[in-house]
Amino acid sequence: MGPMGRQGPSSLPVPTGGSCLLLLFCLRLGASCPQSCQCPDHAGAVAVHCSGRGLQEIPKDIPTDAVLLKLDANKIARIPNGAFQHLNQLRELDLSQNAIETIGPAAFSGLAGGLRLLDLSHNHIRRIPKDALGKLSAKIRLSHNPLHCECALQEALWELKLDPDSVDEIACHTAVQEEYVGKPLIQALDSGVSFCSVHHKTTDVAMLLTMFGWFAMVITYVVYYVRQNQEDARRHLEYLKSLPSTPVSKDPISPAP
């Protein structure tokens, strides 16, 4: 049989260097990329694309070396504590267009140093979790959320690094001052409006009302106590007057025999 005849095991084709790299890359994707997501690797930088996959929670098996994570356009309603704590190389996190209402105070632990952009726009967030976002150095997008404009929100915003391209789209869905409902939040704050002054005034009024209530209750008790004592004294005096008087004997005392 000639040279092109049956080949033994020793003559099987050996994968080239490029084929080996491709094989390793495919194995890597199968082992670490979340199901239904795509994890392209460009020059060693891993991007995880899970956009529009109908996800209801954060995937557990995100590659630890991911630098970009897109979870937008899903059905995620909450971000639990430690959801991204193993992703210390993450630079951009897109959680926009979900149904997020609740964010744990330690939801973004492990991301404080490296994260550069956090997109939380187009969600159902009413109150900003200062404990969760305050330690981040990333630019944060919060536009198109039904925010409740109050003192706590104002204090939280002072500690955040808001994305300048979307900051004007942050509006008050509800507010402690109704005249600012539907208006841009930053515009109101820049004009000198303080939701905290309203909060303090409300607190002061409530405190004054409470003190007045206690004072009125004490006065009422004192008046009742005095009147009750007067009534008891009057009844006792009437009782004494109603007693029959004992006549005094005027007979001389007879001497002893």
mmCIF file of N, CA and C in Angstrom, residues 84-172:
data_model
loop_
_atom_site.group_PDB
_atom_site.id
_atom_site.type_symbol
_atom_site.label_atom_id
_atom_site.label_comp_id
_atom_site.label_asym_id
_atom_site.label_seq_id
_atom_site.Cartn_x
_atom_site.Cartn_y
_atom_site.Cartn_z
ATOM 1 N N PHE A 84 -21.913 40.659 42.996
ATOM 2 C CA PHE A 84 -20.774 40.823 42.074
ATOM 3 C C PHE A 84 -19.440 40.813 42.818
ATOM 4 N N GLN A 85 -19.400 40.266 44.012
ATOM 5 C CA GLN A 85 -18.210 40.396 44.849
ATOM 6 C C GLN A 85 -16.994 39.666 44.286
ATOM 7 N N HIS A 86 -17.196 38.701 43.393
ATOM 8 C CA HIS A 86 -16.070 37.968 42.800
ATOM 9 C C HIS A 86 -15.585 38.602 41.500
ATOM 10 N N LEU A 87 -16.163 39.728 41.102
ATOM 11 C CA LEU A 87 -15.818 40.351 39.808
ATOM 12 C C LEU A 87 -14.983 41.601 40.037
ATOM 13 N N ASN A 88 -13.802 41.436 40.623
ATOM 14 C CA ASN A 88 -12.989 42.601 40.960
ATOM 15 C C ASN A 88 -12.304 43.239 39.756
ATOM 16 N N GLN A 89 -12.438 42.636 38.568
ATOM 17 C CA GLN A 89 -11.877 43.242 37.360
ATOM 18 C C GLN A 89 -12.936 43.951 36.521
ATOM 19 N N LEU A 90 -14.172 43.942 37.001
ATOM 20 C CA LEU A 90 -15.269 44.524 36.231
ATOM 21 C C LEU A 90 -15.121 46.038 36.128
ATOM 22 N N ARG A 91 -15.295 46.555 34.906
ATOM 23 C CA ARG A 91 -15.167 47.992 34.656
ATOM 24 C C ARG A 91 -16.510 48.630 34.288
ATOM 25 N N GLU A 92 -17.397 47.880 33.675
ATOM 26 C CA GLU A 92 -18.694 48.430 33.252
ATOM 27 C C GLU A 92 -19.800 47.423 33.534
ATOM 28 N N LEU A 93 -20.858 47.900 34.189
ATOM 29 C CA LEU A 93 -21.983 47.040 34.555
ATOM 30 C C LEU A 93 -23.272 47.702 34.098
ATOM 31 N N ASP A 94 -23.983 47.034 33.207
ATOM 32 C CA ASP A 94 -25.218 47.574 32.627
ATOM 33 C C ASP A 94 -26.410 46.784 33.166
ATOM 34 N N LEU A 95 -27.218 47.425 34.023
ATOM 35 C CA LEU A 95 -28.425 46.825 34.590
ATOM 36 C C LEU A 95 -29.669 47.609 34.177
ATOM 37 N N SER A 96 -29.574 48.352 33.114
ATOM 38 C CA SER A 96 -30.683 49.190 32.675
ATOM 39 C C SER A 96 -31.824 48.345 32.108
ATOM 40 N N GLN A 97 -33.026 48.961 32.071
ATOM 41 C CA GLN A 97 -34.217 48.354 31.472
ATOM 42 C C GLN A 97 -34.564 47.005 32.107
ATOM 43 N N ASN A 98 -34.531 46.991 33.435
ATOM 44 C CA ASN A 98 -34.991 45.829 34.180
ATOM 45 C C ASN A 98 -36.199 46.241 35.018
ATOM 46 N N ALA A 99 -36.476 45.512 36.080
ATOM 47 C CA ALA A 99 -37.583 45.837 36.988
ATOM 48 C C ALA A 99 -37.051 45.980 38.416
ATOM 49 N N ILE A 100 -35.840 46.504 38.539
ATOM 50 C CA ILE A 100 -35.158 46.562 39.836
ATOM 51 C C ILE A 100 -35.890 47.514 40.777
ATOM 52 N N GLU A 101 -36.253 46.997 41.933
ATOM 53 C CA GLU A 101 -36.871 47.795 42.992
ATOM 54 C C GLU A 101 -36.020 47.804 44.257
ATOM 55 N N THR A 102 -35.365 46.680 44.530
ATOM 56 C CA THR A 102 -34.611 46.514 45.770
ATOM 57 C C THR A 102 -33.139 46.280 45.468
ATOM 58 N N ILE A 103 -32.289 47.026 46.176
ATOM 59 C CA ILE A 103 -30.843 46.871 46.052
ATOM 60 C C ILE A 103 -30.275 46.688 47.455
ATOM 61 N N GLY A 104 -29.617 45.574 47.686
ATOM 62 C CA GLY A 104 -29.044 45.298 49.000
ATOM 63 C C GLY A 104 -27.945 46.282 49.343
ATOM 64 N N PRO A 105 -27.738 46.567 50.632
ATOM 65 C CA PRO A 105 -26.702 47.527 51.038
ATOM 66 C C PRO A 105 -25.292 47.114 50.641
ATOM 67 N N ALA A 106 -25.065 45.808 50.434
ATOM 68 C CA ALA A 106 -23.746 45.329 50.009
ATOM 69 C C ALA A 106 -23.820 44.686 48.625
ATOM 70 N N ALA A 107 -24.745 45.165 47.803
ATOM 71 C CA ALA A 107 -24.953 44.570 46.480
ATOM 72 C C ALA A 107 -23.729 44.712 45.580
ATOM 73 N N PHE A 108 -23.002 45.820 45.721
ATOM 74 C CA PHE A 108 -21.861 46.082 44.832
ATOM 75 C C PHE A 108 -20.531 45.979 45.569
ATOM 76 N N SER A 109 -20.503 45.213 46.645
ATOM 77 C CA SER A 109 -19.245 45.024 47.372
ATOM 78 C C SER A 109 -18.238 44.314 46.473
ATOM 79 N N GLY A 110 -17.005 44.774 46.521
ATOM 80 C CA GLY A 110 -15.958 44.225 45.673
ATOM 81 C C GLY A 110 -15.737 44.986 44.395
ATOM 82 N N LEU A 111 -16.617 45.953 44.086
ATOM 83 C CA LEU A 111 -16.501 46.718 42.841
ATOM 84 C C LEU A 111 -16.041 48.152 43.064
ATOM 85 N N ALA A 112 -15.840 48.549 44.299
ATOM 86 C CA ALA A 112 -15.606 49.968 44.603
ATOM 87 C C ALA A 112 -14.384 50.531 43.898
ATOM 88 N N GLY A 113 -13.319 49.743 43.794
ATOM 89 C CA GLY A 113 -12.082 50.277 43.244
ATOM 90 C C GLY A 113 -12.008 50.332 41.732
ATOM 91 N N GLY A 114 -12.587 49.345 41.041
ATOM 92 C CA GLY A 114 -12.364 49.249 39.611
ATOM 93 C C GLY A 114 -13.511 49.665 38.719
ATOM 94 N N LEU A 115 -14.737 49.611 39.213
ATOM 95 C CA LEU A 115 -15.886 49.900 38.355
ATOM 96 C C LEU A 115 -15.865 51.349 37.870
ATOM 97 N N ARG A 116 -16.111 51.530 36.572
ATOM 98 C CA ARG A 116 -16.081 52.871 35.970
ATOM 99 C C ARG A 116 -17.467 53.368 35.570
ATOM 100 N N LEU A 117 -18.401 52.467 35.271
ATOM 101 C CA LEU A 117 -19.743 52.872 34.854
ATOM 102 C C LEU A 117 -20.765 51.867 35.379
ATOM 103 N N LEU A 118 -21.804 52.393 36.018
ATOM 104 C CA LEU A 118 -22.920 51.577 36.503
ATOM 105 C C LEU A 118 -24.209 52.181 35.970
ATOM 106 N N ASP A 119 -24.910 51.417 35.150
ATOM 107 C CA ASP A 119 -26.140 51.906 34.517
ATOM 108 C C ASP A 119 -27.342 51.260 35.202
ATOM 109 N N LEU A 120 -28.105 52.072 35.946
ATOM 110 C CA LEU A 120 -29.324 51.622 36.620
ATOM 111 C C LEU A 120 -30.552 52.340 36.061
ATOM 112 N N SER A 121 -30.430 52.916 34.899
ATOM 113 C CA SER A 121 -31.537 53.672 34.316
ATOM 114 C C SER A 121 -32.665 52.741 33.879
ATOM 115 N N HIS A 122 -33.872 53.326 33.752
ATOM 116 C CA HIS A 122 -35.052 52.595 33.287
ATOM 117 C C HIS A 122 -35.354 51.385 34.170
ATOM 118 N N ASN A 123 -35.450 51.628 35.469
ATOM 119 C CA ASN A 123 -35.841 50.591 36.411
ATOM 120 C C ASN A 123 -36.997 51.099 37.265
ATOM 121 N N HIS A 124 -37.246 50.441 38.399
ATOM 122 C CA HIS A 124 -38.355 50.810 39.280
ATOM 123 C C HIS A 124 -37.851 51.301 40.635
ATOM 124 N N ILE A 125 -36.706 51.950 40.642
ATOM 125 C CA ILE A 125 -36.065 52.387 41.882
ATOM 126 C C ILE A 125 -36.743 53.655 42.390
ATOM 127 N N ARG A 126 -37.220 53.625 43.646
ATOM 128 C CA ARG A 126 -37.850 54.791 44.260
ATOM 129 C C ARG A 126 -36.913 55.516 45.224
ATOM 130 N N ARG A 127 -36.081 54.748 45.889
ATOM 131 C CA ARG A 127 -35.161 55.338 46.862
ATOM 132 C C ARG A 127 -33.748 54.852 46.597
ATOM 133 N N ILE A 128 -32.781 55.771 46.713
ATOM 134 C CA ILE A 128 -31.392 55.444 46.430
ATOM 135 C C ILE A 128 -30.759 54.788 47.651
ATOM 136 N N PRO A 129 -30.231 53.582 47.510
ATOM 137 C CA PRO A 129 -29.556 52.929 48.644
ATOM 138 C C PRO A 129 -28.157 53.503 48.829
ATOM 139 N N LYS A 130 -28.044 54.502 49.710
ATOM 140 C CA LYS A 130 -26.762 55.193 49.892
ATOM 141 C C LYS A 130 -25.660 54.243 50.314
ATOM 142 N N ASP A 131 -25.979 53.261 51.143
ATOM 143 C CA ASP A 131 -24.963 52.311 51.597
ATOM 144 C C ASP A 131 -24.412 51.480 50.441
ATOM 145 N N ALA A 132 -25.238 51.212 49.444
ATOM 146 C CA ALA A 132 -24.807 50.381 48.324
ATOM 147 C C ALA A 132 -24.019 51.170 47.281
ATOM 148 N N LEU A 133 -24.386 52.424 47.047
ATOM 149 C CA LEU A 133 -23.784 53.202 45.958
ATOM 150 C C LEU A 133 -22.765 54.234 46.427
ATOM 151 N N GLY A 134 -22.814 54.595 47.703
ATOM 152 C CA GLY A 134 -21.973 55.692 48.189
ATOM 153 C C GLY A 134 -20.491 55.438 48.097
ATOM 154 N N LYS A 135 -20.061 54.177 48.134
ATOM 155 C CA LYS A 135 -18.628 53.865 48.126
ATOM 156 C C LYS A 135 -18.073 53.672 46.719
ATOM 157 N N LEU A 136 -18.929 53.704 45.721
ATOM 158 C CA LEU A 136 -18.474 53.497 44.344
ATOM 159 C C LEU A 136 -17.866 54.770 43.781
ATOM 160 N N SER A 137 -16.807 54.596 42.998
ATOM 161 C CA SER A 137 -16.205 55.730 42.297
ATOM 162 C C SER A 137 -16.678 55.804 40.851
ATOM 163 N N ALA A 138 -17.557 54.902 40.458
ATOM 164 C CA ALA A 138 -18.036 54.830 39.077
ATOM 165 C C ALA A 138 -19.057 55.917 38.788
ATOM 166 N N LYS A 139 -19.176 56.268 37.515
ATOM 167 C CA LYS A 139 -20.270 57.125 37.067
ATOM 168 C C LYS A 139 -21.558 56.305 37.105
ATOM 169 N N ILE A 140 -22.612 56.900 37.639
ATOM 170 C CA ILE A 140 -23.862 56.168 37.843
ATOM 171 C C ILE A 140 -24.987 56.822 37.051
ATOM 172 N N ARG A 141 -25.732 56.002 36.327
ATOM 173 C CA ARG A 141 -26.903 56.475 35.579
ATOM 174 C C ARG A 141 -28.168 56.065 36.324
ATOM 175 N N LEU A 142 -28.993 57.050 36.671
ATOM 176 C CA LEU A 142 -30.216 56.808 37.436
ATOM 177 C C LEU A 142 -31.460 57.362 36.755
ATOM 178 N N SER A 143 -31.334 57.770 35.519
ATOM 179 C CA SER A 143 -32.471 58.390 34.832
ATOM 180 C C SER A 143 -33.600 57.390 34.616
ATOM 181 N N HIS A 144 -34.820 57.957 34.479
ATOM 182 C CA HIS A 144 -36.025 57.169 34.182
ATOM 183 C C HIS A 144 -36.294 56.113 35.264
ATOM 184 N N ASN A 145 -36.221 56.553 36.516
ATOM 185 C CA ASN A 145 -36.654 55.752 37.657
ATOM 186 C C ASN A 145 -37.712 56.548 38.414
ATOM 187 N N PRO A 146 -38.703 55.902 39.016
ATOM 188 C CA PRO A 146 -39.760 56.621 39.746
ATOM 189 C C PRO A 146 -39.282 57.080 41.125
ATOM 190 N N LEU A 147 -38.321 57.987 41.131
ATOM 191 C CA LEU A 147 -37.695 58.420 42.383
ATOM 192 C C LEU A 147 -38.643 59.269 43.225
ATOM 193 N N HIS A 148 -38.565 59.074 44.530
ATOM 194 C CA HIS A 148 -39.308 59.898 45.487
ATOM 195 C C HIS A 148 -38.354 60.957 46.023
ATOM 196 N N CYS A 149 -38.601 62.210 45.679
ATOM 197 C CA CYS A 149 -37.699 63.298 46.056
ATOM 198 C C CYS A 149 -37.945 63.703 47.505
ATOM 199 N N GLU A 150 -36.975 63.408 48.339
ATOM 200 C CA GLU A 150 -37.051 63.689 49.756
ATOM 201 C C GLU A 150 -35.639 63.969 50.265
ATOM 202 N N CYS A 151 -35.533 64.209 51.568
ATOM 203 C CA CYS A 151 -34.240 64.545 52.152
ATOM 204 C C CYS A 151 -33.232 63.411 51.976
ATOM 205 N N ALA A 152 -33.660 62.164 52.193
ATOM 206 C CA ALA A 152 -32.747 61.026 52.078
ATOM 207 C C ALA A 152 -32.173 60.914 50.664
ATOM 208 N N LEU A 153 -32.992 61.186 49.654
ATOM 209 C CA LEU A 153 -32.516 61.143 48.271
ATOM 210 C C LEU A 153 -31.502 62.251 48.020
ATOM 211 N N GLN A 154 -31.806 63.443 48.502
ATOM 212 C CA GLN A 154 -30.897 64.564 48.310
ATOM 213 C C GLN A 154 -29.547 64.293 48.966
ATOM 214 N N GLU A 155 -29.554 63.766 50.170
ATOM 215 C CA GLU A 155 -28.303 63.460 50.864
ATOM 216 C C GLU A 155 -27.523 62.368 50.151
ATOM 217 N N ALA A 156 -28.234 61.380 49.592
ATOM 218 C CA ALA A 156 -27.556 60.295 48.878
ATOM 219 C C ALA A 156 -26.899 60.804 47.599
ATOM 220 N N LEU A 157 -27.565 61.704 46.885
ATOM 221 C CA LEU A 157 -27.034 62.193 45.610
ATOM 222 C C LEU A 157 -25.734 62.968 45.788
ATOM 223 N N TRP A 158 -25.589 63.632 46.935
ATOM 224 C CA TRP A 158 -24.358 64.397 47.160
ATOM 225 C C TRP A 158 -23.138 63.477 47.205
ATOM 226 N N GLU A 159 -23.322 62.202 47.524
ATOM 227 C CA GLU A 159 -22.210 61.267 47.656
ATOM 228 C C GLU A 159 -21.969 60.453 46.386
ATOM 229 N N LEU A 160 -22.829 60.624 45.381
ATOM 230 C CA LEU A 160 -22.690 59.834 44.166
ATOM 231 C C LEU A 160 -22.031 60.635 43.056
ATOM 232 N N LYS A 161 -21.374 59.915 42.160
ATOM 233 C CA LYS A 161 -20.770 60.508 40.976
ATOM 234 C C LYS A 161 -21.700 60.221 39.799
ATOM 235 N N LEU A 162 -22.644 61.123 39.587
ATOM 236 C CA LEU A 162 -23.654 60.901 38.553
ATOM 237 C C LEU A 162 -23.076 61.112 37.158
ATOM 238 N N ASP A 163 -23.572 60.311 36.228
ATOM 239 C CA ASP A 163 -23.142 60.437 34.836
ATOM 240 C C ASP A 163 -23.646 61.761 34.268
ATOM 241 N N PRO A 164 -22.762 62.654 33.829
ATOM 242 C CA PRO A 164 -23.195 63.979 33.356
ATOM 243 C C PRO A 164 -24.066 63.933 32.112
ATOM 244 N N ASP A 165 -23.977 62.855 31.339
ATOM 245 C CA ASP A 165 -24.761 62.768 30.107
ATOM 246 C C ASP A 165 -26.235 62.448 30.367
ATOM 247 N N SER A 166 -26.557 61.940 31.543
ATOM 248 C CA SER A 166 -27.946 61.549 31.822
ATOM 249 C C SER A 166 -28.503 62.204 33.078
ATOM 250 N N VAL A 167 -27.712 63.066 33.719
ATOM 251 C CA VAL A 167 -28.149 63.620 35.009
ATOM 252 C C VAL A 167 -29.392 64.493 34.852
ATOM 253 N N ASP A 168 -29.549 65.151 33.719
ATOM 254 C CA ASP A 168 -30.709 66.020 33.508
ATOM 255 C C ASP A 168 -32.003 65.228 33.315
ATOM 256 N N GLU A 169 -31.895 63.928 33.117
ATOM 257 C CA GLU A 169 -33.078 63.102 32.904
ATOM 258 C C GLU A 169 -33.580 62.462 34.200
ATOM 259 N N ILE A 170 -32.938 62.791 35.323
ATOM 260 C CA ILE A 170 -33.403 62.305 36.622
ATOM 261 C C ILE A 170 -34.516 63.237 37.101
ATOM 262 N N ALA A 171 -35.719 62.708 37.271
ATOM 263 C CA ALA A 171 -36.876 63.533 37.623
ATOM 264 C C ALA A 171 -37.563 62.991 38.872
ATOM 265 N N CYS A 172 -38.344 63.859 39.496
ATOM 266 C CA CYS A 172 -39.114 63.482 40.683
ATOM 267 C C CYS A 172 -40.431 62.851 40.242
#
